[in-house]
XYZ file of C-alpha atoms in Angstrom:
582
model
C 0.000 0.000 0.000
C 2.898 2.355 -0.672
C 0.656 3.841 -3.364
C -1.609 5.353 -0.744
C 1.270 7.573 0.388
C 2.373 8.598 -3.100
C -0.972 9.023 -4.864
C -3.080 11.768 -3.238
C -6.184 10.793 -5.230
C -5.958 7.184 -4.079
C -5.356 8.257 -0.488
C -8.400 10.539 -0.621
C -10.537 7.758 -2.080
C -9.508 5.335 0.649
C -9.821 7.793 3.510
C -7.227 8.532 6.233
C -8.315 5.771 8.599
C -8.217 3.106 5.896
C -4.813 4.315 4.682
C -3.419 3.975 8.202
C -4.915 0.520 8.680
C -3.442 -0.662 5.391
C 0.010 0.887 5.746
C 0.958 1.291 9.413
C 3.442 -1.353 10.569
C 1.435 -1.881 13.757
C -1.276 -3.613 11.743
C 0.837 -5.900 9.556
C 0.745 -8.996 11.768
C -2.950 -8.531 12.689
C -3.820 -8.298 8.971
C -2.129 -11.650 8.331
C -3.940 -13.201 11.295
C -7.237 -11.764 10.077
C -6.838 -12.929 6.492
C -5.626 -16.430 7.437
C -7.832 -16.835 10.557
C -4.854 -17.297 12.877
C -5.727 -17.123 16.575
C -2.396 -17.398 18.417
C 0.015 -14.608 19.373
C 0.142 -11.961 16.641
C 3.066 -9.601 17.153
C 4.960 -6.890 15.307
C 8.624 -6.979 16.348
C 10.662 -3.789 16.047
C 14.357 -4.420 16.663
C 15.669 -2.617 13.559
C 17.837 -4.812 11.321
C 17.378 -7.767 13.680
C 13.587 -7.622 13.468
C 12.794 -10.688 11.371
C 15.230 -13.038 13.126
C 13.945 -11.739 16.476
C 10.492 -12.726 15.253
C 11.775 -16.236 14.464
C 13.274 -16.521 17.964
C 10.028 -15.426 19.628
C 7.992 -17.748 17.389
C 10.190 -20.657 18.511
C 9.527 -19.705 22.132
C 5.784 -19.564 21.450
C 5.866 -23.057 19.972
C 7.862 -24.420 22.897
C 5.424 -22.835 25.376
C 2.441 -24.318 23.554
C 0.963 -20.906 22.713
C 0.540 -22.049 19.114
C 1.041 -25.168 16.997
C 2.134 -23.433 13.785
C 3.912 -20.098 13.512
C 4.614 -17.694 10.664
C 7.658 -15.514 11.263
C 9.561 -13.106 9.082
C 9.900 -9.514 8.032
C 9.334 -7.014 5.249
C 11.143 -3.873 4.179
C 9.838 -1.759 1.294
C 11.106 1.797 1.402
C 10.026 3.283 -1.909
C 7.837 2.321 -4.870
C 10.375 3.790 -7.276
C 14.008 2.901 -8.059
C 16.292 5.062 -5.978
C 19.955 5.639 -5.359
C 21.973 7.236 -2.604
C 24.641 9.842 -2.141
C 27.901 8.349 -0.969
C 29.375 9.986 2.115
C 32.901 9.105 3.206
C 32.759 7.476 6.611
C 29.074 6.589 6.245
C 27.485 3.161 5.932
C 26.871 3.317 2.159
C 29.154 1.491 -0.275
C 31.432 3.741 -2.353
C 30.932 1.732 -5.567
C 27.376 0.379 -5.370
C 28.515 -3.132 -4.371
C 28.216 -4.852 -0.998
C 31.432 -6.818 -0.312
C 31.207 -8.451 3.128
C 34.565 -9.383 4.663
C 36.502 -8.255 1.596
C 39.639 -6.121 1.781
C 37.840 -3.515 -0.332
C 34.662 -3.536 1.761
C 33.653 0.042 2.424
C 29.941 0.031 3.089
C 26.602 -1.659 2.588
C 23.885 -1.416 -0.036
C 20.171 -1.166 0.735
C 17.738 -3.681 -0.692
C 14.027 -4.309 -0.436
C 12.113 -7.515 0.051
C 10.255 -9.782 2.398
C 10.631 -13.278 3.770
C 8.413 -15.593 5.785
C 9.010 -19.051 7.225
C 6.534 -21.594 8.586
C 7.570 -23.169 11.886
C 6.186 -26.219 13.676
C 7.363 -28.512 16.440
C 9.351 -31.296 14.800
C 7.200 -34.092 16.224
C 3.993 -32.451 14.989
C 5.418 -31.899 11.504
C 6.578 -35.495 11.268
C 3.257 -36.840 12.543
C 1.339 -34.831 9.933
C 3.678 -35.752 7.106
C 4.743 -32.156 6.492
C 7.782 -31.525 4.278
C 10.665 -30.447 6.523
C 13.462 -28.298 5.065
C 15.574 -27.856 8.206
C 15.355 -28.023 11.992
C 15.930 -25.160 14.436
C 17.905 -26.613 17.341
C 18.267 -23.477 19.425
C 18.151 -19.675 19.394
C 19.081 -16.756 21.596
C 18.575 -13.013 21.790
C 20.780 -10.537 23.668
C 21.295 -6.784 23.861
C 24.530 -4.837 24.087
C 23.369 -2.661 26.957
C 25.631 0.345 27.550
C 29.035 -1.338 27.473
C 30.058 -0.110 24.027
C 31.369 3.024 22.333
C 27.934 4.438 21.464
C 24.302 3.614 20.801
C 24.895 2.611 17.169
C 28.195 0.793 17.813
C 28.187 -3.035 17.983
C 29.421 -5.026 20.981
C 31.551 -8.120 20.308
C 31.026 -9.513 23.824
C 27.243 -9.630 23.559
C 27.343 -10.987 20.005
C 29.596 -13.767 21.301
C 27.168 -14.370 24.155
C 24.264 -14.731 21.716
C 26.119 -17.392 19.727
C 27.174 -19.360 22.798
C 23.720 -19.168 24.333
C 21.989 -20.320 21.130
C 24.369 -23.255 20.624
C 24.143 -24.081 24.321
C 20.353 -24.222 24.001
C 20.907 -26.680 21.156
C 23.071 -28.852 23.428
C 26.197 -27.996 21.461
C 29.182 -25.670 21.465
C 29.565 -23.143 18.611
C 32.672 -25.018 17.489
C 30.289 -27.643 16.064
C 29.239 -25.154 13.376
C 30.320 -25.966 9.843
C 28.914 -22.713 8.424
C 27.712 -19.412 9.861
C 25.585 -16.984 7.880
C 26.881 -13.654 9.151
C 25.081 -10.343 9.453
C 27.859 -9.115 7.128
C 26.950 -5.549 6.208
C 30.374 -4.891 4.592
C 30.975 -1.909 6.864
C 34.521 -1.889 8.203
C 33.622 -1.669 11.897
C 30.624 -4.012 11.688
C 32.491 -6.786 9.865
C 35.515 -6.576 12.170
C 33.421 -6.733 15.323
C 31.300 -9.607 14.038
C 34.311 -11.627 12.892
C 35.955 -11.151 16.296
C 32.735 -12.163 18.082
C 32.318 -15.325 16.019
C 35.972 -16.332 16.415
C 35.669 -15.899 20.183
C 32.490 -17.998 20.264
C 34.115 -20.814 18.294
C 36.990 -21.243 20.775
C 36.795 -23.769 23.593
C 37.231 -21.047 26.238
C 33.930 -20.623 28.117
C 35.170 -18.059 30.641
C 34.239 -14.924 28.682
C 33.193 -12.200 31.103
C 29.402 -11.804 31.609
C 28.703 -14.782 29.322
C 25.095 -15.749 30.052
C 25.547 -19.497 29.497
C 28.078 -22.035 30.688
C 28.137 -23.646 27.244
C 27.929 -27.329 26.452
C 31.170 -28.739 25.215
C 31.180 -30.753 22.044
C 33.812 -32.122 19.737
C 34.906 -29.314 17.446
C 33.913 -29.748 13.826
C 36.615 -30.171 11.207
C 35.205 -27.124 9.443
C 35.808 -24.970 12.502
C 39.280 -26.190 13.414
C 40.883 -27.433 10.198
C 40.310 -25.485 7.025
C 38.304 -22.895 8.951
C 34.637 -22.327 9.679
C 32.851 -21.337 6.479
C 31.057 -17.976 6.582
C 29.104 -15.797 4.193
C 26.474 -13.098 3.888
C 23.440 -12.954 1.616
C 23.683 -9.156 1.558
C 26.293 -9.306 -1.203
C 23.613 -10.592 -3.566
C 20.419 -8.830 -2.494
C 21.603 -5.921 -0.392
C 20.732 -5.098 3.202
C 16.998 -5.756 3.637
C 16.832 -3.966 6.974
C 13.986 -5.572 8.995
C 13.892 -8.522 6.566
C 17.670 -9.096 6.600
C 17.674 -11.829 9.232
C 15.013 -14.002 7.654
C 16.761 -13.637 4.286
C 19.913 -15.098 5.821
C 17.863 -17.823 7.499
C 16.219 -18.834 4.218
C 19.631 -18.935 2.518
C 20.988 -21.254 5.219
C 17.900 -23.479 5.064
C 18.283 -23.865 1.296
C 21.987 -24.662 1.635
C 21.202 -27.365 4.200
C 18.438 -28.741 2.020
C 20.613 -28.926 -1.097
C 23.842 -29.747 0.802
C 25.570 -26.955 -1.064
C 27.453 -23.888 0.159
C 26.372 -20.776 -1.756
C 28.953 -18.097 -2.529
C 29.179 -14.588 -1.169
C 29.550 -12.690 -4.432
C 31.788 -9.701 -5.187
C 34.367 -10.908 -2.654
C 37.647 -11.268 -4.517
C 40.132 -10.802 -1.667
C 38.804 -11.913 1.737
C 40.278 -9.862 4.533
C 43.485 -11.562 5.749
C 42.559 -10.968 9.389
C 39.853 -13.629 9.051
C 42.433 -16.391 8.734
C 44.753 -15.106 11.437
C 42.467 -15.331 14.448
C 42.335 -18.092 17.088
C 39.864 -19.932 14.857
C 40.195 -19.234 11.117
C 37.123 -18.035 9.245
C 36.794 -18.820 5.535
C 34.535 -16.767 3.257
C 32.770 -18.986 0.710
C 33.392 -17.279 -2.648
C 32.321 -20.067 -5.015
C 29.565 -22.640 -4.933
C 30.815 -25.878 -3.400
C 29.399 -29.084 -1.922
C 28.681 -29.023 1.799
C 30.538 -32.103 3.061
C 28.911 -34.283 5.690
C 30.591 -34.156 9.125
C 32.189 -37.252 10.626
C 29.071 -37.780 12.716
C 25.697 -36.156 13.051
C 23.882 -33.782 10.696
C 25.180 -30.731 8.887
C 24.986 -27.772 11.266
C 24.926 -24.032 10.707
C 23.992 -20.797 12.393
C 22.655 -17.433 11.293
C 23.241 -14.103 13.014
C 21.337 -10.830 12.834
C 22.378 -7.594 14.516
C 20.201 -4.524 14.957
C 21.255 -0.920 15.479
C 20.626 -0.193 19.127
C 22.128 -3.429 20.392
C 19.896 -6.396 19.534
C 21.815 -9.581 18.689
C 20.059 -12.750 17.518
C 21.519 -16.123 16.615
C 19.661 -19.225 15.415
C 21.133 -22.732 15.131
C 19.923 -25.022 12.341
C 20.477 -28.639 11.365
C 19.637 -30.364 8.134
C 16.270 -32.107 8.127
C 16.192 -35.716 9.329
C 16.141 -38.281 6.576
C 12.637 -39.023 5.401
C 11.596 -42.622 5.108
C 11.103 -43.752 1.533
C 7.499 -43.985 0.428
C 6.289 -47.586 0.402
C 6.050 -49.221 -3.000
C 2.380 -49.959 -3.593
C 0.474 -51.140 -6.650
C -0.936 -48.186 -8.623
C -4.477 -47.236 -7.689
C -6.633 -44.388 -9.018
C -6.190 -41.074 -7.223
C -8.357 -37.952 -7.334
C -6.380 -34.734 -7.878
C -8.534 -31.636 -7.206
C -7.457 -28.212 -8.467
C -8.977 -24.761 -8.070
C -8.166 -21.151 -8.876
C -9.753 -17.723 -9.027
C -9.932 -17.671 -12.826
C -10.020 -20.285 -15.603
C -6.680 -19.002 -16.902
C -5.029 -19.501 -13.516
C -6.547 -22.975 -13.255
C -4.997 -23.861 -16.616
C -1.629 -22.491 -15.475
C -1.809 -24.502 -12.254
C -2.659 -27.679 -14.185
C 0.295 -27.199 -16.551
C 2.709 -26.543 -13.673
C 1.555 -29.655 -11.819
C 1.828 -31.728 -15.009
C 5.448 -30.593 -15.418
C 6.210 -31.526 -11.810
C 4.743 -35.002 -12.288
C 6.928 -35.566 -15.371
C 10.142 -34.735 -13.480
C 12.550 -37.532 -12.607
C 11.964 -36.955 -8.893
C 8.173 -36.778 -9.216
C 6.460 -37.459 -5.873
C 4.214 -40.427 -5.256
C 0.757 -39.794 -6.676
C -0.969 -40.578 -3.371
C 1.146 -37.881 -1.698
C 0.276 -35.428 -4.472
C -3.431 -36.126 -4.023
C -3.150 -35.778 -0.233
C -1.329 -32.440 -0.555
C -3.876 -31.001 -2.994
C -6.741 -32.035 -0.717
C -5.351 -30.885 2.623
C -2.923 -28.038 1.892
C -4.665 -25.923 -0.729
C -7.324 -23.223 -0.434
C -10.545 -23.927 -2.338
C -11.298 -21.291 -4.997
C -14.449 -20.949 -7.121
C -13.053 -22.160 -10.489
C -12.450 -25.883 -10.107
C -11.396 -28.971 -11.980
C -10.090 -32.434 -11.235
C -8.452 -35.446 -12.788
C -8.381 -39.095 -11.819
C -5.281 -41.119 -12.660
C -3.294 -44.122 -11.456
C 0.292 -42.964 -12.012
C 2.195 -39.662 -12.466
C 2.492 -39.959 -16.250
C -1.223 -40.599 -16.690
C -2.007 -37.732 -14.316
C 0.292 -35.367 -16.246
C -1.455 -36.182 -19.538
C -4.850 -35.664 -17.922
C -3.742 -32.335 -16.452
C -2.614 -31.152 -19.881
C -6.060 -31.956 -21.240
C -7.634 -30.158 -18.286
C -5.479 -27.093 -19.011
C -6.707 -27.034 -22.609
C -10.385 -27.439 -21.772
C -12.852 -24.715 -22.728
C -13.467 -22.652 -19.553
C -17.027 -21.962 -20.700
C -17.780 -25.682 -20.725
C -18.309 -26.808 -17.135
C -17.874 -30.443 -18.098
C -14.576 -29.577 -19.759
C -12.997 -28.773 -16.413
C -12.992 -32.452 -15.493
C -11.067 -35.105 -17.310
C -13.411 -38.069 -17.280
C -17.033 -39.055 -17.265
C -18.194 -40.151 -13.781
C -17.384 -43.833 -13.365
C -17.120 -44.352 -9.609
C -16.743 -42.839 -6.158
C -13.715 -40.723 -7.065
C -15.459 -39.206 -10.067
C -18.588 -38.583 -8.014
C -16.501 -36.728 -5.432
C -14.741 -34.898 -8.249
C -18.032 -33.755 -9.747
C -19.183 -32.561 -6.320
C -15.913 -30.653 -5.924
C -16.162 -29.134 -9.387
C -19.679 -27.906 -8.711
C -18.560 -26.054 -5.574
C -19.594 -28.604 -2.981
C -17.833 -29.510 0.250
C -16.076 -32.849 -0.110
C -15.200 -35.367 2.594
C -11.697 -36.073 1.326
C -11.261 -38.926 3.794
C -13.542 -40.949 1.530
C -11.089 -40.506 -1.342
C -7.996 -41.541 0.640
C -6.346 -44.719 -0.612
C -3.986 -45.154 2.342
C -1.359 -43.318 4.416
C 0.075 -40.267 2.670
C 2.221 -37.243 3.420
C 2.471 -33.697 2.157
C 5.009 -32.953 -0.552
C 6.373 -29.876 -2.323
C 4.172 -28.937 -5.294
C 3.974 -25.799 -7.467
C 2.385 -22.871 -5.659
C -0.567 -20.765 -6.704
C -0.080 -19.195 -10.157
C -0.659 -15.546 -9.372
C -1.385 -13.860 -12.666
C -2.583 -10.656 -14.232
C -0.996 -7.408 -15.354
C 1.717 -5.851 -13.237
C -0.018 -2.640 -12.236
C 2.853 -1.369 -10.142
C 2.666 0.063 -6.654
C 1.066 3.299 -7.824
C -2.117 1.764 -9.248
C -3.608 -0.272 -6.420
C -7.402 -0.470 -6.499
C -7.755 2.089 -9.259
C -11.032 2.241 -11.131
C -10.946 0.638 -14.590
C -10.571 2.949 -17.555
C -13.979 4.008 -18.909
C -13.411 2.206 -22.207
C -12.823 -1.120 -20.486
C -14.996 -0.801 -17.398
C -17.172 -3.893 -17.302
C -17.724 -4.229 -13.572
C -21.399 -3.302 -13.836
C -23.918 -5.578 -12.128
C -26.491 -7.371 -14.250
C -29.396 -5.086 -14.961
C -32.609 -5.214 -16.926
C -31.639 -2.022 -18.744
C -28.316 -0.607 -19.958
C -26.183 1.193 -17.384
C -26.162 4.290 -19.570
C -29.914 4.544 -19.065
C -29.428 4.618 -15.297
C -26.475 6.853 -14.413
C -27.146 6.453 -10.669
C -26.621 2.693 -10.883
C -23.412 3.234 -12.827
C -22.150 5.771 -10.285
C -22.897 3.475 -7.343
C -21.210 0.540 -9.083
C -18.164 2.678 -9.893
C -17.707 3.702 -6.249
C -17.969 0.076 -5.102
C -15.521 -1.005 -7.803
C -12.859 1.528 -6.854
C -13.212 1.119 -3.079
C -13.281 -2.695 -3.076
C -10.945 -3.339 -5.998
C -13.563 -5.266 -7.992
C -12.452 -6.766 -11.280
C -15.578 -7.793 -13.182
C -19.282 -8.535 -13.264
C -18.818 -11.793 -11.371
C -17.803 -9.827 -8.276
C -21.287 -8.308 -8.143
C -22.739 -11.782 -7.625
C -20.938 -11.966 -4.280
C -21.726 -10.315 -0.970
C -19.947 -7.266 0.411
C -17.875 -9.317 2.867
C -17.104 -12.021 0.292
C -15.225 -9.497 -1.905
C -13.147 -8.248 1.048
C -15.321 -5.512 2.535
C -15.246 -4.716 6.243
C -16.936 -2.361 8.665
C -14.407 0.475 8.285
C -14.619 0.329 4.515
C -18.385 0.493 4.892
C -18.004 3.765 6.831
C -15.774 5.051 4.045
C -18.324 4.046 1.380
C -21.180 5.731 3.232
C -19.125 8.922 3.234
C -18.419 8.664 -0.499
C -22.072 8.053 -1.333
C -22.941 11.149 0.687
C -20.265 13.482 -0.718
C -20.168 12.269 -4.341
C -23.793 11.333 -4.958
C -25.665 13.236 -2.269
C -27.174 9.972 -1.052
C -27.585 8.970 2.578
C -27.039 5.208 2.697
C -27.460 3.448 6.055
C -24.373 1.446 6.918
C -26.582 -1.531 7.811
C -27.437 -1.899 4.140
C -23.823 -2.594 3.177
C -23.520 -5.258 5.861
C -26.482 -7.302 4.604
C -25.573 -10.710 3.057
C -27.171 -10.170 -0.366
C -25.115 -9.780 -3.586
C -23.524 -6.459 -4.496
C -25.711 -6.282 -7.603
C -28.780 -6.146 -5.366
C -27.057 -3.571 -3.166
C -26.554 -1.336 -6.219
C -30.215 -1.714 -7.131
C -31.448 -0.863 -3.630
C -29.264 2.239 -3.338
C -30.252 3.459 -6.813
C -33.963 2.860 -6.177
C -33.783 4.561 -2.789
C -32.435 7.734 -4.386
C -35.370 7.768 -6.807
C -38.068 7.248 -4.153
C -40.450 10.103 -3.568
C -40.982 9.607 0.157
C -40.474 12.428 2.617
C -37.534 10.655 4.251
C -35.693 8.172 1.963
C -33.336 7.161 4.760
C -36.167 6.057 7.032
C -37.888 4.350 4.137
C -34.756 2.362 3.339
C -34.311 1.384 6.977
C -37.935 0.285 7.151
C -37.398 -1.846 4.038
C -34.400 -3.564 5.601
C -36.166 -4.208 8.914
C -39.293 -5.530 7.240
C -37.435 -8.254 5.360
C -37.150 -11.692 6.979
C -33.659 -12.498 8.223
C -31.507 -14.357 5.745
C -29.428 -17.413 6.585
């Protein structure tokens, strides 16, 4: 919603209260909880550059305390809707050449980036019991603050960064020397990199007597990576810039992917790692080229990720590669029902093609797992289709035919004529019914990675959110017995609803106000627009009724044409006289 702050007309159309609700950081987490119907702790964490990794740490604590069973944690940083540069100032934090070179001899400053990241966290036992795909395991985490024992408020403290590492690895039952790789905060500022390197080197030593260390540490055999060729380190900021509040989760995602693929990713633009890295008590080695992540002599691959925030927040999270998943049992092929849905026929076709490609891959998942994932881990949308098949190749061919079906032909969205229970359930699904998927289960199954939702449509940019369609292409008019041009009031009412609710076509007017995303505050905004733009007093209760928007347009238009002494009272009487709707 950056557009609301850069487009005065859009901001005026939305209203000041709605702009604040849609853009203020205080409401970001509650919006996610509202949209996804999440009922556990919903918090916005503000610890500057350490914000997103702080959120991960607190989400882990919430899971361990039983406050929730699934947690979403991450961060977002979007500063401007337009490309922007910066003015280099000697001695500042900005890079002199537009490149971020963490731990390089030529490192002279950082580079801002924009982005967001979100991870889904569950207790390991719950994820395994539900057959969830597991990318990595968080073994421990810790959060500290520098306090006042440093040069200044913005200066980092090596002692408290060291304490965060030792505490996190201690919580994991390990010593930091077990780390084979550490994803550093790595801003490429001279002071920041030096302090962080010194803090990590101190944490990797076997000496546990550091002053004011908050944990006694748990000794463990030092890894060969930490004591032989040096502990591998890197920073994602060289590739995507410093994402501010989203920086920590970006580093976490990088480490998770490296563990998953057993590959160390390079820190780019580092040609000459600083020699001081190799001369400390424990050598640190910057990964500058992609290389395999070798398995340790015993146990899983282990890594840590650090995030440091201006003001003194230090966070460290310890990760291990996911436990080996048992191979799926070899069973004789049986028919499986694969349900698909989307918001539009075009998106349904795209989803079918993407799934077909996945099923033709050499590492295609078991069809029963695919069916289970589509039934239990996908939101149901109005445009639906299904296929029934007995093996991945047959399913892929059927999905291709589904993708090429005529969207106007309801029967074309399915692949077969009904021949049994699975087809009967498929027909019920396609027609919008609620399906008992347990009846379609053919045996134990687990969730697997499948292509995500195919978001589609024109890229409108951040300056054109919820704009009204151009007059030449505006088609979002509700069905009417007479042309809209013959009833300008109906057209005006429909146009206000379209712009305020972001409606995209006539089909939206077949849905209720709440079904298209309306809420009580937007209703207040709409009442004000009807009053100021059309001179019509519309009772807010009318917008909150469960009938379709097309009927709402009709009622408002007819009320303005009534000849009664008080149209507002007449409209209220009409609402109250109607029997309540289910």
